[in-house]
Short mmCIF file of C-alpha atoms in Angstrom, two decimals:
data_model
loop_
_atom_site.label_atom_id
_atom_site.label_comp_id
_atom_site.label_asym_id
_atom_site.label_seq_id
_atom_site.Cartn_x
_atom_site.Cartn_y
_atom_site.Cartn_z
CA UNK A 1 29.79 -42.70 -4.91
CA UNK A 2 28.16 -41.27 -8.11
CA UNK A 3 26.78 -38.01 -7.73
CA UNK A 4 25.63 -34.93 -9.45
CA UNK A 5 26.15 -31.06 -8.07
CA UNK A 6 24.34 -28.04 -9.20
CA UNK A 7 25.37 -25.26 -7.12
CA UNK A 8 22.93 -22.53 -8.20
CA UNK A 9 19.88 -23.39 -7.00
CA UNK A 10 18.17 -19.95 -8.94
CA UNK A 11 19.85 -18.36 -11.66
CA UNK A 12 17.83 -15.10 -12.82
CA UNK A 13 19.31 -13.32 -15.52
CA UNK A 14 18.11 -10.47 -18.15
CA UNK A 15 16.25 -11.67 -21.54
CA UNK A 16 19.46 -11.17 -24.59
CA UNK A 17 22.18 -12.38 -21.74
CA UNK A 18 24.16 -15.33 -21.73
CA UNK A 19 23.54 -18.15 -19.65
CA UNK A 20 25.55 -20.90 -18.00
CA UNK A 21 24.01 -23.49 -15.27
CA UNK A 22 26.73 -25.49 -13.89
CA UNK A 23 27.25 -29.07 -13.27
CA UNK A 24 29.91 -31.11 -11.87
CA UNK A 25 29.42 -34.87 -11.78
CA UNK A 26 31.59 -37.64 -9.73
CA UNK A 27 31.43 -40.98 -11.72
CA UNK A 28 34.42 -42.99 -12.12
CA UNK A 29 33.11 -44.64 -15.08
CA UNK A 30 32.14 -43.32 -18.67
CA UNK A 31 29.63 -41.14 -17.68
CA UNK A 32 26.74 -40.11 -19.86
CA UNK A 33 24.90 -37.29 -18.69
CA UNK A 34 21.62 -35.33 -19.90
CA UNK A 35 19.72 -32.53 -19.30
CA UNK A 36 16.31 -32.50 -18.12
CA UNK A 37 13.78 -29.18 -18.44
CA UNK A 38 10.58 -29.02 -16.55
CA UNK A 39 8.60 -26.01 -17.79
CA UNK A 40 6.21 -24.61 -15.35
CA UNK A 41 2.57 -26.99 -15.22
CA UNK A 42 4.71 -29.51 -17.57
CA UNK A 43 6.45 -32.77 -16.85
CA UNK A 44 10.22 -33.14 -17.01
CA UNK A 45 11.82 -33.81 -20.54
CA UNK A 46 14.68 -34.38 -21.97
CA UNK A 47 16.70 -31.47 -23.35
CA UNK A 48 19.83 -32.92 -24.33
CA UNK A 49 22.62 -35.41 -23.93
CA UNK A 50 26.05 -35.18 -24.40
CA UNK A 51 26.51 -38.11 -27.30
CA UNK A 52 24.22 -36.40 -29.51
CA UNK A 53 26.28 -32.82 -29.51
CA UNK A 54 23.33 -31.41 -30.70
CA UNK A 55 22.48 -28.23 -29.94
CA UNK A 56 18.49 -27.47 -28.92
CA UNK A 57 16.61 -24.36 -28.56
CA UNK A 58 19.74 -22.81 -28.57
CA UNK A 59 21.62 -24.60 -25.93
CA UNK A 60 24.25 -26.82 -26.11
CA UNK A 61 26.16 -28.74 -23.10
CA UNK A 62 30.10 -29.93 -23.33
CA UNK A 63 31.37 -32.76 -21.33
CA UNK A 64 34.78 -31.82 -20.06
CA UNK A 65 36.13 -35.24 -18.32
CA UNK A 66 39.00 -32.98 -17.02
CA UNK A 67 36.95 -30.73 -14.66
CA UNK A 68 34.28 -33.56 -14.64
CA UNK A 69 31.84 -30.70 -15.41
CA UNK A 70 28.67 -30.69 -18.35
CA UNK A 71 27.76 -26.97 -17.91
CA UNK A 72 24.40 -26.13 -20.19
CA UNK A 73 25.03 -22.85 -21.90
CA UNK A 74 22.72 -20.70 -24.39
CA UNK A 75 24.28 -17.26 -25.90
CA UNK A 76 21.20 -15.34 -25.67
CA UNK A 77 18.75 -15.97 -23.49
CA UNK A 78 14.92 -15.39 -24.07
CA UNK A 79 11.83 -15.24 -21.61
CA UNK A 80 10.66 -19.22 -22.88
CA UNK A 81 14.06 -20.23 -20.89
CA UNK A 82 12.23 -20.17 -18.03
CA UNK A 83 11.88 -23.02 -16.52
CA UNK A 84 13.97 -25.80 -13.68
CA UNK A 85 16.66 -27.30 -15.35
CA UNK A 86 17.82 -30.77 -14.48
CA UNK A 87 21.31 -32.02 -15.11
CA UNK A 88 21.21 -35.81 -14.96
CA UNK A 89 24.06 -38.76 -14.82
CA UNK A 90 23.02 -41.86 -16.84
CA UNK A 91 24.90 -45.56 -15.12
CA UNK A 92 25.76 -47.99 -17.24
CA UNK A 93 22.34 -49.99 -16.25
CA UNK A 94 19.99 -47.46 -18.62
CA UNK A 95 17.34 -46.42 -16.56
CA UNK A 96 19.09 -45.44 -13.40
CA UNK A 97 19.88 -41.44 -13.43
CA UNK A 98 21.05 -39.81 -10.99
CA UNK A 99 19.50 -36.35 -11.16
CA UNK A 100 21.18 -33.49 -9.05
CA UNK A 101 18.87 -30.80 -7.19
CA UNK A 102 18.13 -28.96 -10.19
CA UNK A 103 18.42 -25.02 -10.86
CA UNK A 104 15.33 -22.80 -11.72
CA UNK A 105 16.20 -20.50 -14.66
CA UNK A 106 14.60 -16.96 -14.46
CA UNK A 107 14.49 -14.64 -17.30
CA UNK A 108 13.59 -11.21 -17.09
CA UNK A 109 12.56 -8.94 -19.87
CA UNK B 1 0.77 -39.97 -28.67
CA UNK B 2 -0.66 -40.18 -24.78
CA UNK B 3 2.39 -39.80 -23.06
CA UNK B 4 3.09 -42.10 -20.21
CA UNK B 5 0.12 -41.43 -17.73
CA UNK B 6 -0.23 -42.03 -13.82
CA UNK B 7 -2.74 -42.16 -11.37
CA UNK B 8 -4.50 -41.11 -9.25
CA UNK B 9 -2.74 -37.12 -9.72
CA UNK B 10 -3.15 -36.51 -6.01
CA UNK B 11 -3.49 -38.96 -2.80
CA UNK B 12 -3.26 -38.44 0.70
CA UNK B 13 -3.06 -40.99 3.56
CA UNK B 14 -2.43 -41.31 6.62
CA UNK B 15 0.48 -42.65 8.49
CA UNK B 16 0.87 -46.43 8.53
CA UNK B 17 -1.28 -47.19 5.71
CA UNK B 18 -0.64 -48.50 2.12
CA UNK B 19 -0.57 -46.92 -1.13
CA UNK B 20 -0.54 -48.04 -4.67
CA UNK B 21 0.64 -45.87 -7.22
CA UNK B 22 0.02 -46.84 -11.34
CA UNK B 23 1.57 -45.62 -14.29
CA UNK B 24 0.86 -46.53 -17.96
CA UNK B 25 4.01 -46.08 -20.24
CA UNK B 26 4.13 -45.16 -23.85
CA UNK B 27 3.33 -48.08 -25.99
CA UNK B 28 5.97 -49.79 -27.53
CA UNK B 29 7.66 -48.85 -24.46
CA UNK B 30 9.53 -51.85 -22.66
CA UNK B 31 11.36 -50.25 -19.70
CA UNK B 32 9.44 -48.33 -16.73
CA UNK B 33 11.31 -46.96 -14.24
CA UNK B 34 9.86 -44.76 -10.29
CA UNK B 35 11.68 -41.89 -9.00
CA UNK B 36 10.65 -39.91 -5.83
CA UNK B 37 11.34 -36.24 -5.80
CA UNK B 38 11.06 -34.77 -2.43
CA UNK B 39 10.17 -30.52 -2.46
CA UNK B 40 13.15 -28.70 -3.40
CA UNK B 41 15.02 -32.23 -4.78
CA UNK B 42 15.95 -33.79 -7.51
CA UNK B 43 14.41 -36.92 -8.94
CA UNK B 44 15.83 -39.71 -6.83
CA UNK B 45 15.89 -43.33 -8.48
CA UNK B 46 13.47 -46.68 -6.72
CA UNK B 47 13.25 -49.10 -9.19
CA UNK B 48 13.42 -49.81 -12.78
CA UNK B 49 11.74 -52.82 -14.68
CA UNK B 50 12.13 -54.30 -17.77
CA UNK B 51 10.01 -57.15 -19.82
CA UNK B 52 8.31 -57.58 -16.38
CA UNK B 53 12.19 -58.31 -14.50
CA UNK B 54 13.49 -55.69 -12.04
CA UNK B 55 16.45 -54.50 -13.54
CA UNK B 56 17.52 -51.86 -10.63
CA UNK B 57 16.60 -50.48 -7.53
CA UNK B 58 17.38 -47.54 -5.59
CA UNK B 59 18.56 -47.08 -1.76
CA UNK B 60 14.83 -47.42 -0.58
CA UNK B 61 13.73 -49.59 2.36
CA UNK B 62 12.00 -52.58 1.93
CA UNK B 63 8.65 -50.85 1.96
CA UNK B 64 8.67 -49.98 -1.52
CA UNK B 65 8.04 -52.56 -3.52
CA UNK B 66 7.31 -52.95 -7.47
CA UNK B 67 5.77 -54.97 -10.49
CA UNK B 68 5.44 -54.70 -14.19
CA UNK B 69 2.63 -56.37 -15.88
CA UNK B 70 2.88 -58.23 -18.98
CA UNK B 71 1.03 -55.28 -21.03
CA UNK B 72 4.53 -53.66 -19.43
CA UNK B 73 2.47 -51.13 -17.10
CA UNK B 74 3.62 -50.94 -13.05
CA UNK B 75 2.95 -50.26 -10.14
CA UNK B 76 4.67 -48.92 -6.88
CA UNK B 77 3.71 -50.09 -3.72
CA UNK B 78 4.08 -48.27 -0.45
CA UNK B 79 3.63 -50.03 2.68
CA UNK B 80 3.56 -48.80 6.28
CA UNK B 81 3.47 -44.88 5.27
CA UNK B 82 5.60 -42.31 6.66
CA UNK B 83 5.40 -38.86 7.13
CA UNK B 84 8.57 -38.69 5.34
CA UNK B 85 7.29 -40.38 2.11
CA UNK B 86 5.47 -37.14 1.40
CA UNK B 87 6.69 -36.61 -2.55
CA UNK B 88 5.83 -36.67 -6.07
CA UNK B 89 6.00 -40.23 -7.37
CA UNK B 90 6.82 -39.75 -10.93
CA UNK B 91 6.99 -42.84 -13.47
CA UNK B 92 9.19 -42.46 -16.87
CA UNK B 93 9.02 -44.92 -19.23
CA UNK B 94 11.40 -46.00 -22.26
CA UNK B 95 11.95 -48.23 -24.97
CA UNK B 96 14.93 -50.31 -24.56
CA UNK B 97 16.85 -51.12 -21.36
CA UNK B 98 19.36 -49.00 -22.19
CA UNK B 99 18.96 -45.37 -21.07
CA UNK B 100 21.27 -43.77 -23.54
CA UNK B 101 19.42 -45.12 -26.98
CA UNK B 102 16.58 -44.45 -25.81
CA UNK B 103 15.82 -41.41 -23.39
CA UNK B 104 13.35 -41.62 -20.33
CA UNK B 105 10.04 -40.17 -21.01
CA UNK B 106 8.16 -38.75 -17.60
CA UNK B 107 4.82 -38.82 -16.63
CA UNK B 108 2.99 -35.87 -14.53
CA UNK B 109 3.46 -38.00 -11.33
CA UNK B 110 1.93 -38.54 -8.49
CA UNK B 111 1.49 -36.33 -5.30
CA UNK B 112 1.64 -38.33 -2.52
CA UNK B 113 0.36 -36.48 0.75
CA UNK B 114 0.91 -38.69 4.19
CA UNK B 115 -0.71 -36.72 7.06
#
């Protein structure tokens, strides 16, 4: 069955650190996967996706088919990050994600 | 640009009765899709309609049901409430079928109270 793990449920971490929130996926198809932010009193929206490579606000998200794994990452990170961060597996259907249980992302100063 | 927009915000019922929930999606949009996200959950998929056809539908009991109208808004229907059904009802809408062309866009959603 497709599914979507995010272990860390809260990640806190000091503003200028690096972050990583983890996500392992079990598809046995092409998978496409996203990211989903929902900033506090705003509605979920799309960070990123992994066919775009693109890198936005600073974070950027590999697939690794190996370890089945599309961790987000950002170098530094500032007190804006914070926010619940959704990591999402698209089917091949469109519309369909499958979302896992989300992490919230705390940044200190 | 409105965004896609859903109403009412807030509702609360009691158990056993119905509930319709709208949602308006961003025009030019085609595809609307429901997801119910439970407190402390992610988004879990219901349905997802396209030029008015259901094109999916999530591992929900027959008491949810669905339309899309031909100005491509929707609706969610609830019957037969449960305590259980307690969520935020959130609507996303998108262009084409085809999720990865053309990414979901959320609405605020609906909180859904069943006392």
């Amino acid at each position: 069955a497709q599914r979507v793990t995010q272990p860390e449920k809260l990640l806190s971490v000091f503003k200028g650190a690096p972050v990583e929130l983890k996500c392992n996926y079990s598809y046995s198809g092409s998978p496409e996967l996203f990211w989903y932010v929902q900033y506090s009193r705003q509605r979920l929206q799309l960070l990123l996706r992994h066919i775009s490579r693109e890198s936005i606000k600073g974070f950027t998200a590999d697939l690794n088919k190996g370890e089945t794994s599309f961790h987000l990452k950002k170098p530094f990170a500032q007190e804006e990050d914070s926010a619940m961060y959704y990591c999402a597996l698209s089917l091949f259907q469109g519309g369909k994600l499958i979302f896992g249980q989300g992490t919230e992302l705390s940044v200190k100063p | 640009d409105a965004g896609v927009t859903q109403s009412p915000t807030h509702l609360i019922k009691t158990r056993g009765q119905h509930v319709t929930l709208r949602c308006s999606p961003i025009s030019g949009h085609k595809s609307v899709s429901w997801y119910q996200q439970v407190l402390g959950q992610g988004p879990q998929f219901i349905f997802q309609y396209y030029e008015k056809e259901e094109r999916g539908r999530g591992n929900f009991p027959d008491r949810f049901s669905a339309r899309q109208f031909p100005n491509y808004s929707s609706e969610l229907n609830v019957n037969a409430l449960l305590l259980g059904d307690s969520a935020l009802y959130l609507c996303a809408s998108s262009r084409f079928l085809d999720g990865s062309n053309s990414p979901l866009h959320f609405g605020n959603g609906t909180r859904l109270t069943v006392t």
